[in-house]
Amino acid sequence: NAGVMQNPRHLVRRRGQEARLRCSPMKGHSHVYWYRQLPEEGLKFMVYLQKENIIDESGMPKERFSAEFPKEGPSILRIQQVVRGDSAAYFCASSPVRQRTDRTYEQYFGPGTRLTVT
Amino acid sequence: DAKTTQPTSMDCAEGRAANLPCNHSTISGNEYVYWYRQIHSQGPQYIIHGLKNNETNEMASLIITEDRKSSTLILPHATLRDTAVYYCIVRAPALLNDKIIFGKGTRLHILP
């Protein structure tokens, strides 16, 4: 059973370019989360998506960042006009469909995409 | 979600049991205790979780005190590959607000 896949694993962009990070959830999972880890800092939640819906984007920067999880294909985190401060590791996690409201569900993380902005 | 407190770092000799403590004195009745770890440069890895009872799986054991205000993650026979940052997280069931809030965790060093 393949785990969460992310690509590319490493991405180098010049300031002002666009970065597209892709995440394929585990088979059978329909919930995707994106987290960011700045150098020497902790993991911070960015956005939570279900197929074709953004559920919680409270951690997303207001400008330049967007995320989608289309009906077909991977989830995409898009960063427009990247700046040096966007250099970080971006992790995607997935969890299964919620069948009960009285329990929590584990999130399984991918290996991350390391974005370097030069 | 309740706040957790963990030691900043710990050392453990290879082959010994590593016991990682976590305080969560404000935990609510429906909140679960989760443990994740992050080995250097890798994605966080789910380890174990529990509500009230002690839990064990192939990776670790989770001991939760009777009042649920603290817990201990036990790695029974630590190896060098267990060197990582370990996060203790408290999570409530939620349909829409299901993000994980990571703290600073405990940096565990396994010594040869």
Short mmCIF file of C-alpha atoms in Angstrom, two decimals:
data_model
loop_
_atom_site.label_atom_id
_atom_site.label_comp_id
_atom_site.label_asym_id
_atom_site.label_seq_id
_atom_site.Cartn_x
_atom_site.Cartn_y
_atom_site.Cartn_z
CA ASN A 1 0.00 0.00 0.00
CA ALA A 2 1.77 3.10 -1.22
CA GLY A 3 2.09 5.94 1.23
CA VAL A 4 1.57 9.63 0.64
CA MET A 5 3.60 10.75 -2.34
CA GLN A 6 4.94 14.21 -2.94
CA ASN A 7 6.79 15.61 -5.88
CA PRO A 8 9.11 17.06 -6.59
CA ARG A 9 11.22 16.23 -3.54
CA HIS A 10 13.42 19.24 -4.14
CA LEU A 11 12.49 22.38 -6.02
CA VAL A 12 14.64 25.41 -6.75
CA ARG A 13 13.01 28.61 -7.92
CA ARG A 14 14.27 32.13 -8.51
CA ARG A 15 12.52 35.00 -6.82
CA GLY A 16 9.36 35.92 -8.70
CA GLN A 17 8.79 32.49 -10.24
CA GLU A 18 5.93 30.16 -9.45
CA ALA A 19 6.24 26.96 -7.44
CA ARG A 20 3.84 24.04 -7.79
CA LEU A 21 3.97 21.26 -5.23
CA ARG A 22 2.01 18.07 -5.74
CA CYS A 23 0.62 15.58 -3.26
CA SER A 24 -1.02 12.23 -3.93
CA PRO A 25 -2.80 10.91 -0.83
CA MET A 26 -2.78 7.32 0.30
CA LYS A 27 -5.19 5.05 -1.53
CA GLY A 28 -8.66 5.44 -0.11
CA HIS A 29 -7.91 8.75 1.58
CA SER A 30 -9.96 11.75 0.58
CA HIS A 31 -8.67 14.35 3.04
CA VAL A 32 -5.44 16.25 2.42
CA TYR A 33 -3.54 18.64 4.69
CA TRP A 34 -0.58 20.86 3.90
CA TYR A 35 1.98 21.91 6.52
CA ARG A 36 5.06 24.10 6.25
CA GLN A 37 8.30 23.84 8.19
CA LEU A 38 10.57 26.84 7.99
CA PRO A 39 14.27 26.23 8.67
CA GLU A 40 14.88 25.43 12.36
CA GLU A 41 11.21 25.91 13.16
CA GLY A 42 8.23 23.70 13.91
CA LEU A 43 5.55 22.39 11.60
CA LYS A 44 2.71 24.80 10.93
CA PHE A 45 -0.67 23.92 9.47
CA MET A 46 -1.56 25.68 6.23
CA VAL A 47 -4.71 24.22 4.67
CA TYR A 48 -7.11 21.28 4.83
CA LEU A 49 -8.91 20.08 1.71
CA GLN A 50 -11.35 17.43 0.67
CA LYS A 51 -12.04 16.58 -2.94
CA GLU A 52 -13.00 19.84 -4.70
CA ASN A 53 -13.43 21.69 -1.39
CA ILE A 54 -11.26 23.80 0.86
CA ILE A 55 -12.34 23.05 4.42
CA ASP A 56 -9.91 25.13 6.49
CA GLU A 57 -7.36 27.58 5.09
CA SER A 58 -6.72 29.43 8.31
CA GLY A 59 -2.96 28.83 8.08
CA MET A 60 -2.49 29.98 4.51
CA PRO A 61 -0.76 33.30 3.86
CA LYS A 62 -3.32 35.71 2.46
CA GLU A 63 -1.46 36.42 -0.75
CA ARG A 64 0.40 34.36 -3.36
CA PHE A 65 -0.55 30.97 -1.88
CA SER A 66 -3.38 28.76 -3.10
CA ALA A 67 -4.32 25.10 -2.86
CA GLU A 68 -6.64 22.77 -4.66
CA PHE A 69 -7.64 19.11 -4.58
CA PRO A 70 -9.50 18.35 -7.81
CA LYS A 71 -11.86 15.47 -8.38
CA GLU A 72 -9.14 13.70 -10.36
CA GLY A 73 -5.43 13.97 -9.74
CA PRO A 74 -3.19 15.14 -6.94
CA SER A 75 -3.59 18.05 -4.58
CA ILE A 76 -1.59 21.10 -5.66
CA LEU A 77 -0.07 23.79 -3.47
CA ARG A 78 0.77 26.78 -5.61
CA ILE A 79 3.01 29.65 -4.61
CA GLN A 80 3.11 32.59 -6.98
CA GLN A 81 5.96 35.10 -7.17
CA VAL A 82 8.09 33.24 -4.65
CA VAL A 83 10.31 35.15 -2.22
CA ARG A 84 13.30 33.95 -0.20
CA GLY A 85 11.09 33.64 2.89
CA ASP A 86 9.10 30.90 1.16
CA SER A 87 12.12 28.60 1.35
CA ALA A 88 10.95 25.75 3.55
CA ALA A 89 9.92 22.12 3.64
CA TYR A 90 6.30 21.60 2.66
CA PHE A 91 4.63 18.45 3.91
CA CYS A 92 1.38 16.93 2.81
CA ALA A 93 -0.65 14.53 4.94
CA SER A 94 -3.75 12.48 4.21
CA SER A 95 -6.43 10.81 6.26
CA PRO A 96 -9.37 8.56 5.45
CA VAL A 97 -13.03 9.42 5.03
CA ARG A 98 -14.73 10.36 8.28
CA GLN A 99 -17.27 7.75 9.18
CA ARG A 100 -17.69 8.72 12.82
CA THR A 101 -17.75 12.06 14.58
CA ASP A 102 -16.76 10.76 18.00
CA ARG A 103 -13.19 9.82 17.17
CA THR A 104 -10.07 11.24 15.60
CA TYR A 105 -8.31 9.98 12.48
CA GLU A 106 -4.59 9.60 11.99
CA GLN A 107 -2.85 11.76 9.43
CA TYR A 108 -0.09 10.11 7.41
CA PHE A 109 2.62 12.36 6.08
CA GLY A 110 4.56 12.36 2.86
CA PRO A 111 8.33 12.86 2.56
CA GLY A 112 7.96 16.57 1.82
CA THR A 113 9.06 18.99 -0.87
CA ARG A 114 12.04 21.16 -0.04
CA LEU A 115 11.65 24.51 -1.76
CA THR A 116 14.68 26.72 -2.13
CA VAL A 117 14.22 30.23 -3.47
CA THR A 118 17.38 31.85 -4.83
CA ASP B 1 -7.13 21.47 21.78
CA ALA B 2 -5.30 21.18 25.08
CA LYS B 3 -1.72 22.35 25.39
CA THR B 4 1.12 19.87 26.02
CA THR B 5 4.46 20.27 27.78
CA GLN B 6 7.48 18.12 26.92
CA PRO B 7 11.16 18.24 27.87
CA THR B 8 13.27 19.95 25.24
CA SER B 9 15.71 17.07 24.88
CA MET B 10 16.58 13.66 26.26
CA ASP B 11 19.34 11.11 25.87
CA CYS B 12 18.97 7.34 25.96
CA ALA B 13 21.50 4.55 25.56
CA GLU B 14 21.06 2.25 22.62
CA GLY B 15 19.23 -0.93 23.59
CA ARG B 16 17.59 0.62 26.63
CA ALA B 17 13.98 1.70 26.93
CA ALA B 18 13.33 5.34 26.08
CA ASN B 19 10.60 6.90 28.20
CA LEU B 20 9.33 10.23 26.89
CA PRO B 21 7.01 12.16 29.23
CA CYS B 22 4.25 14.57 28.30
CA ASN B 23 2.04 16.76 30.46
CA HIS B 24 -1.44 17.68 29.29
CA SER B 25 -3.14 18.83 32.48
CA THR B 26 -5.98 20.67 30.69
CA ILE B 27 -7.02 17.73 28.54
CA SER B 28 -10.77 17.33 28.01
CA GLY B 29 -12.72 14.12 28.30
CA ASN B 30 -13.04 13.56 24.55
CA GLU B 31 -9.47 14.48 23.60
CA TYR B 32 -7.01 11.86 22.43
CA VAL B 33 -3.28 11.78 23.09
CA TYR B 34 -1.23 11.35 19.91
CA TRP B 35 2.47 10.83 19.36
CA TYR B 36 4.33 11.59 16.15
CA ARG B 37 8.03 11.73 15.47
CA GLN B 38 10.14 13.44 12.85
CA ILE B 39 13.45 11.93 11.92
CA HIS B 40 15.80 14.51 10.45
CA SER B 41 14.69 15.81 7.06
CA GLN B 42 11.79 13.36 6.83
CA GLY B 43 8.03 13.78 7.13
CA PRO B 44 6.40 13.28 10.52
CA GLN B 45 5.60 9.67 11.31
CA TYR B 46 2.54 8.58 13.25
CA ILE B 47 3.50 6.40 16.24
CA ILE B 48 0.50 5.73 18.46
CA HIS B 49 -2.54 7.31 20.08
CA GLY B 50 -4.92 6.64 22.95
CA LEU B 51 -7.88 8.00 24.87
CA LYS B 52 -7.92 6.43 28.33
CA ASN B 53 -6.38 2.99 28.19
CA ASN B 54 -2.75 2.13 27.70
CA GLU B 55 -1.94 1.21 24.12
CA THR B 56 0.79 -0.84 22.48
CA ASN B 57 1.73 -1.42 18.87
CA GLU B 58 4.78 -2.63 16.99
CA MET B 59 6.56 0.68 17.47
CA ALA B 60 5.84 1.76 21.03
CA SER B 61 3.68 1.73 24.13
CA LEU B 62 1.60 4.61 25.42
CA ILE B 63 0.92 4.87 29.13
CA ILE B 64 -1.78 7.37 30.14
CA THR B 65 -2.25 8.20 33.82
CA GLU B 66 -5.61 7.54 35.39
CA ASP B 67 -6.43 11.25 35.63
CA ARG B 68 -5.25 11.64 31.99
CA LYS B 69 -3.16 14.68 32.87
CA SER B 70 0.06 13.12 31.66
CA SER B 71 1.33 10.29 29.53
CA THR B 72 4.56 8.49 28.65
CA LEU B 73 5.68 7.13 25.32
CA ILE B 74 7.90 4.09 25.69
CA LEU B 75 10.25 2.83 22.99
CA PRO B 76 11.16 -0.55 24.50
CA HIS B 77 14.56 -1.12 22.89
CA ALA B 78 15.85 2.11 21.43
CA THR B 79 18.09 2.01 18.37
CA LEU B 80 20.13 4.73 16.69
CA ARG B 81 17.34 5.05 14.12
CA ASP B 82 15.00 6.24 16.86
CA THR B 83 16.93 9.52 17.11
CA ALA B 84 14.26 12.09 16.23
CA VAL B 85 12.01 14.86 17.53
CA TYR B 86 8.99 13.36 19.28
CA TYR B 87 5.75 15.31 19.42
CA CYS B 88 3.01 14.75 21.96
CA ILE B 89 -0.26 16.19 20.67
CA VAL B 90 -3.76 16.35 22.10
CA ARG B 91 -6.58 16.20 19.55
CA ALA B 92 -10.33 16.37 19.85
CA PRO B 93 -12.73 14.71 17.38
CA ALA B 94 -13.64 17.30 14.80
CA LEU B 95 -15.24 17.24 11.40
CA LEU B 96 -14.00 20.55 10.16
CA ASN B 97 -11.22 21.71 12.46
CA ASP B 98 -8.91 18.73 12.21
CA LYS B 99 -5.47 20.27 11.85
CA ILE B 100 -2.58 19.03 13.99
CA ILE B 101 -0.94 21.70 16.10
CA PHE B 102 2.68 20.72 16.59
CA GLY B 103 4.64 22.06 19.54
CA LYS B 104 8.41 22.00 19.87
CA GLY B 105 8.56 18.34 20.89
CA THR B 106 11.36 16.43 22.60
CA ARG B 107 14.62 15.91 20.75
CA LEU B 108 15.63 12.33 21.61
CA HIS B 109 19.26 11.35 21.12
CA ILE B 110 20.04 7.66 21.17
CA LEU B 111 23.64 7.19 22.24
CA PRO B 112 25.75 4.28 20.96
#
